[in-house]
Amino acid sequence: MEQQLIISIGREYGSGGHEIAEKLSNHYGIQLLDHNLLDEIAAKKNLKMDHLKELDEKHKNPLSSRTVRGYSSSPEENLLYLQFDYLRDKADAGESFVIVGRCSETILKQYEHMISIFILADRDKRIERIMRLYHLTENQAVKKIREKDTSRKRYHNSFCVGRWGDCKNYDISLNSSNLGIDGTVRLLTYYIDTRRQ
C-alpha cells in the first residue's frame, strides 16, 4: 500500500494558495478538498447543505452562540465540527488528500504523514493577482484582500490555539512571489518528497 500523504494548505488571500493546492493535488494524484468539502459531507450524510455554504470558513458569533452540555447553538461551529470529523475519518482510513484551510494544520497535526504549508505573498503581487482574476480596480482588490484575510484570521483564531499565518504552526511557510506559482510548487514537491523518504 502506498504511503499516506495529507497536505494542509493555509494561505493569504491572493497568494495563489488554492492554485498551488490544485497543482500539488494533480502532481500527487490525490483528491483536493476545499469548497467541495461541503458537497462531500452532504453526500455522505445525506444532508442538504446549500444554505450552509455561506457559513463555510466563518467564525462563530460569541454574542449569539452558546454551548450547553456539549451542544452549540452556532451553525458556524456545528458546520466546522462536521468538517473536522469528516477530515479525521478520511485520515483515519488512510486516505491521501490535499486540504485547503479549515484549521487543518491543527486538527490533523497528530497524523504522521501530514505536511502543513502556509502560502503568503507580497502585497503588490496579491493586489495584482486579485485585480486580474476578478477584474477589479486596485482599491476594490485591496478591500477584498483585507476582508478575506480578516475573515480567515478570525475564523482560524476562534477555533485554534495557534495563530493564523504564524510560521511556528506550519512545517513550511513560503512566499509565492519569489518563485512564482510553478516555482513554488517545484520547491514544495522537493520538500514533500524529501520528507517522505
CSV table of C-alpha atoms in Angstrom, one decimal:
chain,number,residue,atom,x,y,z
A,1,MET,CA,0.0,0.0,0.0
A,2,GLU,CA,1.3,3.5,-0.9
A,3,GLN,CA,2.3,5.7,1.9
A,4,GLN,CA,-0.4,8.1,3.0
A,5,LEU,CA,0.0,11.8,2.2
A,6,ILE,CA,-2.0,14.6,3.7
A,7,ILE,CA,-1.1,18.1,2.6
A,8,SER,CA,-2.6,21.0,4.5
A,9,ILE,CA,-2.5,24.4,2.8
A,10,GLY,CA,-3.1,27.7,4.7
A,11,ARG,CA,-3.0,30.8,2.6
A,12,GLU,CA,-3.2,34.5,2.4
A,13,TYR,CA,-5.9,35.7,0.0
A,14,GLY,CA,-4.3,36.4,-3.4
A,15,SER,CA,-1.2,34.4,-2.7
A,16,GLY,CA,-2.1,31.7,-5.2
A,17,GLY,CA,-2.6,29.1,-2.4
A,18,HIS,CA,-5.6,27.5,-4.0
A,19,GLU,CA,-3.8,27.2,-7.4
A,20,ILE,CA,-0.8,25.7,-5.6
A,21,ALA,CA,-3.0,23.2,-3.8
A,22,GLU,CA,-4.6,22.2,-7.2
A,23,LYS,CA,-1.2,21.7,-8.7
A,24,LEU,CA,0.0,19.6,-5.8
A,25,SER,CA,-3.2,17.5,-5.9
A,26,ASN,CA,-2.6,16.9,-9.6
A,27,HIS,CA,1.1,16.1,-9.1
A,28,TYR,CA,0.5,13.5,-6.5
A,29,GLY,CA,-2.8,12.2,-8.0
A,30,ILE,CA,-4.7,12.8,-4.7
A,31,GLN,CA,-8.0,14.5,-4.0
A,32,LEU,CA,-8.3,18.2,-3.5
A,33,LEU,CA,-10.7,19.3,-0.7
A,34,ASP,CA,-11.7,23.0,-0.5
A,35,HIS,CA,-15.2,24.3,-1.1
A,36,ASN,CA,-16.2,20.9,-2.4
A,37,LEU,CA,-15.8,19.5,1.1
A,38,LEU,CA,-19.4,20.5,2.0
A,39,ASP,CA,-20.7,18.6,-1.0
A,40,GLU,CA,-18.7,15.5,0.1
A,41,ILE,CA,-20.2,15.7,3.6
A,42,ALA,CA,-23.7,16.3,2.3
A,43,ALA,CA,-23.4,13.2,0.1
A,44,LYS,CA,-22.0,11.1,2.9
A,45,LYS,CA,-24.5,12.2,5.5
A,46,ASN,CA,-27.5,12.6,3.1
A,47,LEU,CA,-27.8,16.3,4.1
A,48,LYS,CA,-28.9,19.4,2.2
A,49,MET,CA,-26.2,21.9,2.9
A,50,ASP,CA,-26.7,24.6,0.3
A,51,HIS,CA,-28.0,27.1,2.9
A,52,LEU,CA,-24.8,26.5,5.0
A,53,LYS,CA,-22.3,27.3,2.3
A,54,GLU,CA,-22.2,30.9,3.3
A,55,LEU,CA,-21.1,29.8,6.7
A,56,ASP,CA,-18.1,27.9,5.4
A,57,GLU,CA,-14.8,29.2,7.0
A,58,LYS,CA,-16.7,31.8,9.0
A,59,HIS,CA,-16.1,32.4,12.7
A,60,LYS,CA,-18.9,32.0,15.2
A,61,ASN,CA,-20.6,35.0,16.8
A,62,PRO,CA,-19.7,34.8,20.5
A,63,LEU,CA,-22.6,37.1,21.4
A,64,SER,CA,-25.3,35.0,19.8
A,65,SER,CA,-24.0,31.4,20.3
A,66,ARG,CA,-24.0,29.2,23.4
A,67,THR,CA,-22.7,25.8,24.2
A,68,VAL,CA,-24.9,23.7,26.6
A,69,ARG,CA,-23.9,20.2,27.6
A,70,GLY,CA,-21.5,20.0,24.6
A,71,TYR,CA,-24.1,21.2,22.0
A,72,SER,CA,-23.5,24.5,20.3
A,73,SER,CA,-26.2,26.9,19.0
A,74,SER,CA,-23.7,28.3,16.5
A,75,PRO,CA,-24.3,27.0,12.9
A,76,GLU,CA,-20.8,28.1,12.0
A,77,GLU,CA,-19.3,26.0,14.8
A,78,ASN,CA,-21.5,22.9,14.1
A,79,LEU,CA,-20.5,23.1,10.4
A,80,LEU,CA,-16.9,23.4,11.4
A,81,TYR,CA,-17.0,20.2,13.6
A,82,LEU,CA,-18.8,18.3,10.8
A,83,GLN,CA,-15.8,19.2,8.6
A,84,PHE,CA,-13.3,18.3,11.3
A,85,ASP,CA,-14.9,14.9,11.8
A,86,TYR,CA,-15.0,14.2,8.1
A,87,LEU,CA,-11.3,15.0,7.6
A,88,ARG,CA,-10.3,12.9,10.6
A,89,ASP,CA,-12.4,10.0,9.3
A,90,LYS,CA,-10.6,10.3,5.9
A,91,ALA,CA,-7.2,10.5,7.6
A,92,ASP,CA,-8.0,7.5,9.9
A,93,ALA,CA,-9.0,5.5,6.8
A,94,GLY,CA,-5.5,6.1,5.4
A,95,GLU,CA,-6.7,8.3,2.6
A,96,SER,CA,-4.4,10.8,0.9
A,97,PHE,CA,-5.7,14.3,0.1
A,98,VAL,CA,-4.8,18.0,-0.1
A,99,ILE,CA,-7.0,20.2,2.2
A,100,VAL,CA,-7.2,24.0,1.9
A,101,GLY,CA,-7.8,25.9,5.1
A,102,ARG,CA,-10.3,24.8,7.7
A,103,CYS,CA,-7.8,24.7,10.5
A,104,SER,CA,-6.4,21.5,9.0
A,105,GLU,CA,-2.8,22.2,10.1
A,106,THR,CA,-4.1,22.0,13.7
A,107,ILE,CA,-6.8,19.3,13.6
A,108,LEU,CA,-4.7,16.9,11.5
A,109,LYS,CA,-1.4,17.6,13.3
A,110,GLN,CA,-1.3,14.2,15.0
A,111,TYR,CA,-1.2,12.3,11.7
A,112,GLU,CA,2.4,11.2,10.9
A,113,HIS,CA,2.1,11.7,7.1
A,114,MET,CA,0.5,15.2,7.3
A,115,ILE,CA,2.6,18.1,5.9
A,116,SER,CA,1.4,21.7,6.7
A,117,ILE,CA,2.2,24.6,4.4
A,118,PHE,CA,1.3,28.3,4.6
A,119,ILE,CA,1.5,30.3,1.4
A,120,LEU,CA,1.9,34.1,1.6
A,121,ALA,CA,2.9,36.7,-1.0
A,122,ASP,CA,4.0,40.3,-1.3
A,123,ARG,CA,1.1,42.8,-1.0
A,124,ASP,CA,1.6,44.2,-4.5
A,125,LYS,CA,1.6,40.8,-6.1
A,126,ARG,CA,-1.6,39.8,-4.2
A,127,ILE,CA,-3.3,43.0,-5.4
A,128,GLU,CA,-2.2,42.4,-9.0
A,129,ARG,CA,-3.5,38.8,-8.9
A,130,ILE,CA,-6.9,39.7,-7.5
A,131,MET,CA,-7.3,42.6,-9.9
A,132,ARG,CA,-6.5,40.2,-12.8
A,133,LEU,CA,-8.6,37.3,-11.6
A,134,TYR,CA,-11.7,39.2,-10.7
A,135,HIS,CA,-11.4,42.3,-13.0
A,136,LEU,CA,-11.3,44.7,-10.0
A,137,THR,CA,-9.8,48.1,-9.6
A,138,GLU,CA,-6.8,48.4,-7.3
A,139,ASN,CA,-9.0,49.8,-4.5
A,140,GLN,CA,-11.5,47.0,-4.8
A,141,ALA,CA,-8.8,44.4,-4.7
A,142,VAL,CA,-7.2,46.0,-1.6
A,143,LYS,CA,-10.6,46.0,0.1
A,144,LYS,CA,-11.3,42.3,-0.9
A,145,ILE,CA,-7.9,41.2,0.3
A,146,ARG,CA,-8.4,42.9,3.7
A,147,GLU,CA,-11.8,41.5,4.1
A,148,LYS,CA,-10.8,37.9,3.2
A,149,ASP,CA,-7.7,37.9,5.3
A,150,THR,CA,-9.6,39.3,8.3
A,151,SER,CA,-12.3,36.7,7.9
A,152,ARG,CA,-9.8,33.8,7.6
A,153,LYS,CA,-7.9,35.0,10.6
A,154,ARG,CA,-11.0,35.4,12.8
A,155,TYR,CA,-12.3,32.0,11.7
A,156,HIS,CA,-9.0,30.3,12.4
A,157,ASN,CA,-8.1,32.0,15.6
A,158,SER,CA,-11.6,31.4,17.1
A,159,PHE,CA,-11.2,27.6,16.8
A,160,CYS,CA,-7.4,27.1,17.1
A,161,VAL,CA,-4.8,27.8,19.8
A,162,GLY,CA,-2.1,28.6,17.2
A,163,ARG,CA,-2.5,31.9,15.3
A,164,TRP,CA,-3.3,32.0,11.6
A,165,GLY,CA,-0.2,32.6,9.5
A,166,ASP,CA,2.2,32.1,12.4
A,167,CYS,CA,5.2,30.2,10.9
A,168,LYS,CA,5.6,28.2,14.1
A,169,ASN,CA,2.2,26.4,13.3
A,170,TYR,CA,3.3,25.1,9.9
A,171,ASP,CA,6.0,22.8,8.6
A,172,ILE,CA,6.9,25.3,6.0
A,173,SER,CA,5.8,28.9,5.1
A,174,LEU,CA,6.6,30.1,1.7
A,175,ASN,CA,6.3,33.4,-0.2
A,176,SER,CA,5.0,32.6,-3.6
A,177,SER,CA,6.0,36.0,-5.0
A,178,ASN,CA,9.7,34.9,-5.0
A,179,LEU,CA,9.4,31.8,-7.2
A,180,GLY,CA,6.0,32.3,-8.9
A,181,ILE,CA,3.3,29.6,-8.7
A,182,ASP,CA,5.2,26.9,-10.6
A,183,GLY,CA,8.5,27.5,-8.9
A,184,THR,CA,6.7,27.4,-5.5
A,185,VAL,CA,5.1,24.0,-6.5
A,186,ARG,CA,8.5,22.6,-7.5
A,187,LEU,CA,10.1,23.6,-4.2
A,188,LEU,CA,7.2,22.2,-2.3
A,189,THR,CA,7.3,18.9,-4.1
A,190,TYR,CA,11.0,18.7,-3.4
A,191,TYR,CA,10.3,19.4,0.3
A,192,ILE,CA,7.4,16.9,0.4
A,193,ASP,CA,9.3,14.1,-1.4
A,194,THR,CA,12.3,14.6,0.9
A,195,ARG,CA,10.1,14.4,4.0
A,196,ARG,CA,8.6,11.2,2.7
A,197,GLN,CA,11.9,9.4,2.2
